[in-house]
Amino acid sequence: MSAAWETVRPPQNDAAMAQRGNGSPLGVKIAPSLLSADFSKIREQIELVERAGADYLHLDVMDGRFVPNITWGPKIIKDLRKLTKLPFDTHLMIVEPERYVADFAQAGADIITVHWEATVHANRLIHQIKELGVRAGLSLNPATPLNVLDDILPYIDLLLIMSVNPGFGGQSYIPTSTAKLASARELIDRRRCAVELEVDGGVHLDNVAEVARTGVDTIVMGAGIFATAQPGETLVRVRALCAP
Ligand code: DX5
Ligand code: ZN
């Protein structure tokens, strides 16, 4: 007996590619990461970035095993779901993600991104996520080359390129990430895949324009927004710097 997805053909993405871009009328999507937000006033922090035009909320789930830090699980995400209608871009930095994806979908995640390095069955896991009715993302650590995507690219909805080693907010952008992002853009376009390209880590006002020029669709920003004095105003400035 085989699971339904095992007979599914790779999606034909010409229609989606014809309208390439990130679907946002504002150009590059901005996904503030709550990792750097102040949880003692989380409602207010979310309202600030929502009013300023955030496209997603990026939620970093860490287990102290895949990465050396611990954040939150489905219960917190379920509670946050009551505070906003913004799509939840859920980034799982956990071992054995297949055990938990259903819980995160049920908690209100709209995108569930898992790490290529955290599973030996990426194809099965991507289909498992899609069957939950949410978008499926795959993330690559800085040291993982793009060629691991050869056989999985047509099946994923989102590719998350880590531009820091995952685990903490406020780290420095790894400079080689810019060339990697440009290569990922070229790969996605050449293979005509409807994959959203996202970057995560170390993006601030002073390098966001460089990052946007790689053709990335979505930029995650944690400290770059929430560690600034006026997160909402910073987001508006980021948007202007990313304008084509
Ligand atoms: C890091 C997380 C990031 C983090 C980025 O492991 O995946 O989403 O919030 O934070 P900054 O933008 O501060 O590097
Ligand atoms: Zn993240």
Coordinates of C-alpha atoms and ligand atoms in Angstrom, one line a residue:
M1 CA 0.0 0.0 0.0
S2 CA 1.3 3.5 -0.8
A3 CA 0.4 6.9 0.6
A4 CA -1.6 9.1 -1.7
W5 CA 1.3 11.6 -2.2
E6 CA 3.7 8.9 -3.4
T7 CA 1.9 8.9 -6.7
V8 CA 1.7 12.7 -7.0
R9 CA 3.6 14.2 -9.9
P10 CA 5.7 17.3 -9.4
P11 CA 3.5 20.4 -9.9
Q12 CA 3.5 22.0 -13.3
N13 CA 4.3 25.6 -12.4
D14 CA 4.2 27.5 -15.6
A15 CA 1.1 29.5 -14.6
A16 CA 2.5 30.3 -11.3
M17 CA 5.8 31.3 -12.8
A18 CA 4.1 33.6 -15.3
Q19 CA 3.2 35.7 -12.3
R20 CA 6.5 35.3 -10.6
G21 CA 7.1 37.5 -7.7
N22 CA 6.0 37.1 -4.1
G23 CA 2.3 38.0 -4.6
S24 CA 2.7 41.1 -2.5
P25 CA 1.6 44.4 -4.1
L26 CA 4.3 46.0 -2.1
G27 CA 7.2 44.1 -3.6
V28 CA 9.5 42.1 -1.2
K29 CA 7.6 40.6 1.7
I30 CA 8.8 41.4 5.2
A31 CA 8.4 38.8 7.9
P32 CA 9.3 40.3 11.4
S33 CA 10.6 37.5 13.7
L34 CA 9.1 37.5 17.1
L35 CA 12.3 36.0 18.5
S36 CA 13.5 39.5 19.2
A37 CA 10.1 40.9 20.3
D38 CA 9.4 41.7 23.9
F39 CA 6.9 39.0 25.1
S40 CA 5.9 41.0 28.1
K41 CA 4.0 43.3 25.7
I42 CA 3.6 40.9 22.8
R43 CA 0.1 42.2 21.7
E44 CA 1.5 45.7 21.3
Q45 CA 4.6 44.4 19.5
I46 CA 2.5 42.5 17.0
E47 CA 0.2 45.5 16.4
L48 CA 3.2 47.7 15.7
V49 CA 4.4 45.6 12.8
E50 CA 1.0 44.7 11.6
R51 CA 0.0 48.3 11.3
A52 CA 3.3 49.1 9.6
G53 CA 2.5 46.5 6.9
A54 CA 4.2 43.3 7.8
D55 CA 3.4 40.5 5.5
Y56 CA 4.0 37.5 7.8
L57 CA 4.9 36.9 11.4
H58 CA 7.9 34.7 11.6
L59 CA 7.8 32.2 14.5
D60 CA 11.0 30.5 15.5
V61 CA 10.5 27.1 17.2
M62 CA 13.7 25.8 18.8
D63 CA 14.1 22.7 20.8
G64 CA 17.5 22.9 22.4
R65 CA 18.6 19.9 20.3
F66 CA 18.7 20.9 16.7
V67 CA 19.8 24.3 17.9
P68 CA 21.3 25.3 21.2
N69 CA 18.3 27.4 22.3
I70 CA 14.7 26.8 23.3
T71 CA 11.7 29.0 22.4
W72 CA 8.1 27.9 22.3
G73 CA 5.7 25.2 21.0
P74 CA 2.2 24.9 19.6
K75 CA 0.4 26.2 22.7
I76 CA 2.0 29.6 22.5
I77 CA 1.4 29.8 18.7
K78 CA -2.3 28.9 19.3
D79 CA -2.5 31.8 21.8
L80 CA -0.7 34.2 19.4
R81 CA -3.2 33.2 16.7
K82 CA -5.9 35.1 18.7
L83 CA -3.9 38.3 18.4
T84 CA -3.6 38.7 14.6
K85 CA -4.7 37.6 11.2
L86 CA -1.2 37.9 9.8
P87 CA 0.0 34.6 8.2
F88 CA 2.2 32.6 10.6
D89 CA 5.5 31.7 9.0
T90 CA 6.6 28.9 11.3
H91 CA 10.2 27.9 11.2
L92 CA 10.9 24.6 13.0
M93 CA 14.4 24.3 14.2
I94 CA 13.8 20.9 15.9
V95 CA 14.8 17.3 15.6
E96 CA 12.2 14.8 14.4
P97 CA 9.9 17.5 12.9
E98 CA 7.6 14.8 11.5
R99 CA 6.4 14.2 15.0
Y100 CA 5.1 17.8 15.5
V101 CA 4.0 19.3 12.2
A102 CA 0.4 18.3 12.7
D103 CA 0.4 20.1 16.1
F104 CA 1.7 23.3 14.6
A105 CA -0.8 23.2 11.7
Q106 CA -3.6 22.8 14.2
A107 CA -2.2 25.6 16.3
G108 CA -2.6 28.0 13.3
A109 CA 0.6 27.9 11.3
D110 CA 0.1 28.9 7.6
I111 CA 3.6 28.0 6.5
I112 CA 5.6 25.2 8.2
T113 CA 9.3 25.2 7.3
V114 CA 11.5 22.3 8.3
H115 CA 15.2 21.9 8.0
W116 CA 16.7 19.7 5.4
E117 CA 19.4 18.8 8.0
A118 CA 16.7 17.6 10.6
T119 CA 15.1 14.8 8.6
V120 CA 16.3 11.9 6.5
H121 CA 12.9 11.8 4.7
A122 CA 12.5 15.3 3.3
N123 CA 10.2 14.3 0.5
R124 CA 7.8 12.4 2.8
L125 CA 7.8 15.2 5.3
I126 CA 7.1 17.9 2.7
H127 CA 4.1 15.9 1.6
Q128 CA 3.0 15.3 5.1
I129 CA 2.9 19.1 5.7
K130 CA 1.0 19.8 2.5
E131 CA -1.6 17.2 3.5
L132 CA -2.2 19.2 6.6
G133 CA -3.5 22.0 4.4
V134 CA -0.6 24.4 5.0
R135 CA 2.3 25.5 2.8
A136 CA 5.5 23.5 3.1
G137 CA 8.9 25.2 3.4
L138 CA 12.4 23.7 3.5
S139 CA 15.3 25.4 5.1
L140 CA 19.0 25.1 4.5
N141 CA 21.7 25.9 7.0
P142 CA 24.6 28.1 5.8
A143 CA 26.9 25.2 5.2
T144 CA 24.4 23.2 3.2
P145 CA 24.8 23.6 -0.5
L146 CA 22.0 24.3 -2.9
N147 CA 22.5 21.0 -4.8
V148 CA 20.7 19.1 -2.1
L149 CA 17.6 20.6 -3.6
D150 CA 17.9 18.8 -7.0
D151 CA 15.1 16.3 -6.3
I152 CA 13.0 18.2 -3.8
L153 CA 12.7 21.7 -5.3
P154 CA 9.5 21.0 -7.4
Y155 CA 7.7 19.8 -4.3
I156 CA 8.3 22.6 -1.9
D157 CA 6.3 25.9 -1.6
L158 CA 9.1 27.9 0.1
L159 CA 12.9 27.7 0.3
L160 CA 14.4 29.4 3.4
I161 CA 18.1 30.2 3.1
M162 CA 19.7 30.7 6.5
S163 CA 22.1 33.6 6.5
V164 CA 23.2 32.9 10.1
N165 CA 23.7 29.6 11.9
P166 CA 20.2 29.0 13.3
G167 CA 19.6 29.3 17.1
F168 CA 19.8 32.9 18.1
G169 CA 18.6 36.4 17.0
G170 CA 20.9 39.3 16.6
Q171 CA 23.8 37.5 14.9
S172 CA 25.9 38.8 12.0
Y173 CA 24.9 38.2 8.4
I174 CA 27.2 35.6 6.7
P175 CA 28.5 37.5 3.7
T176 CA 28.5 34.4 1.3
S177 CA 24.7 34.3 1.7
T178 CA 24.3 37.0 -0.9
A179 CA 25.7 34.8 -3.7
K180 CA 23.9 31.8 -2.4
L181 CA 20.6 33.7 -2.6
A182 CA 21.3 34.9 -6.1
S183 CA 22.0 31.3 -7.1
A184 CA 18.8 30.1 -5.5
R185 CA 16.9 32.7 -7.4
E186 CA 18.4 31.6 -10.6
L187 CA 17.8 27.9 -9.8
I188 CA 14.1 28.5 -9.0
D189 CA 13.5 30.5 -12.1
R190 CA 15.5 28.2 -14.4
R191 CA 13.5 25.2 -13.2
R192 CA 10.3 27.2 -13.4
C193 CA 9.3 26.2 -9.9
A194 CA 6.6 28.2 -7.9
V195 CA 8.8 28.4 -4.8
E196 CA 8.9 31.4 -2.6
L197 CA 12.5 32.3 -1.7
E198 CA 13.1 33.6 1.8
V199 CA 16.1 34.6 3.8
D200 CA 16.6 34.6 7.5
G201 CA 19.3 36.0 9.7
G202 CA 21.3 39.1 10.3
V203 CA 19.4 41.4 8.0
H204 CA 19.3 45.1 9.1
L205 CA 18.6 48.5 7.7
D206 CA 22.3 48.7 6.5
N207 CA 22.3 45.5 4.4
V208 CA 18.6 44.9 3.5
A209 CA 19.0 46.6 0.1
E210 CA 21.8 44.3 -0.9
V211 CA 19.8 41.3 0.2
A212 CA 16.7 42.5 -1.7
R213 CA 18.7 42.9 -4.9
T214 CA 19.4 39.1 -4.9
G215 CA 15.7 38.7 -6.0
V216 CA 14.6 37.2 -2.7
D217 CA 10.8 37.2 -2.2
T218 CA 10.6 37.4 1.6
I219 CA 13.0 38.8 4.2
V220 CA 12.9 37.7 7.8
M221 CA 14.0 40.3 10.3
G222 CA 14.2 39.9 14.0
A223 CA 16.6 42.2 15.8
G224 CA 16.7 44.4 12.7
I225 CA 13.1 45.4 13.5
F226 CA 12.3 44.6 17.2
A227 CA 15.6 45.7 18.7
T228 CA 15.2 49.2 17.1
A229 CA 13.5 52.1 19.0
Q230 CA 10.5 52.2 16.7
P231 CA 9.8 48.8 15.1
G232 CA 6.9 50.1 13.0
E233 CA 8.9 53.0 11.6
T234 CA 11.9 50.7 10.9
L235 CA 9.6 48.4 8.9
V236 CA 8.4 51.3 6.8
R237 CA 12.1 52.3 6.1
V238 CA 13.0 48.7 5.3
R239 CA 10.1 48.6 2.8
A240 CA 11.4 51.8 1.1
L241 CA 14.9 50.4 0.9
C242 CA 13.6 47.2 -0.8
A243 CA 11.6 49.1 -3.4
P244 CA 12.6 48.0 -7.0
Ligands
DX5_1 C1 17.6 32.4 13.9 C2 16.1 32.5 13.6 C3 15.8 33.8 13.0 C4 16.0 35.0 13.9 C5 16.6 36.0 13.0 O1 17.9 31.1 14.2 O2 15.7 31.5 12.7 O3 14.5 33.8 12.5 O4 14.9 35.5 14.5 O5 17.0 37.0 13.8 P1 17.9 38.2 13.3 O6 17.1 38.9 12.2 O7 18.0 39.0 14.6 O8 19.2 37.6 12.9
ZN2 ZN 13.7 31.8 11.6

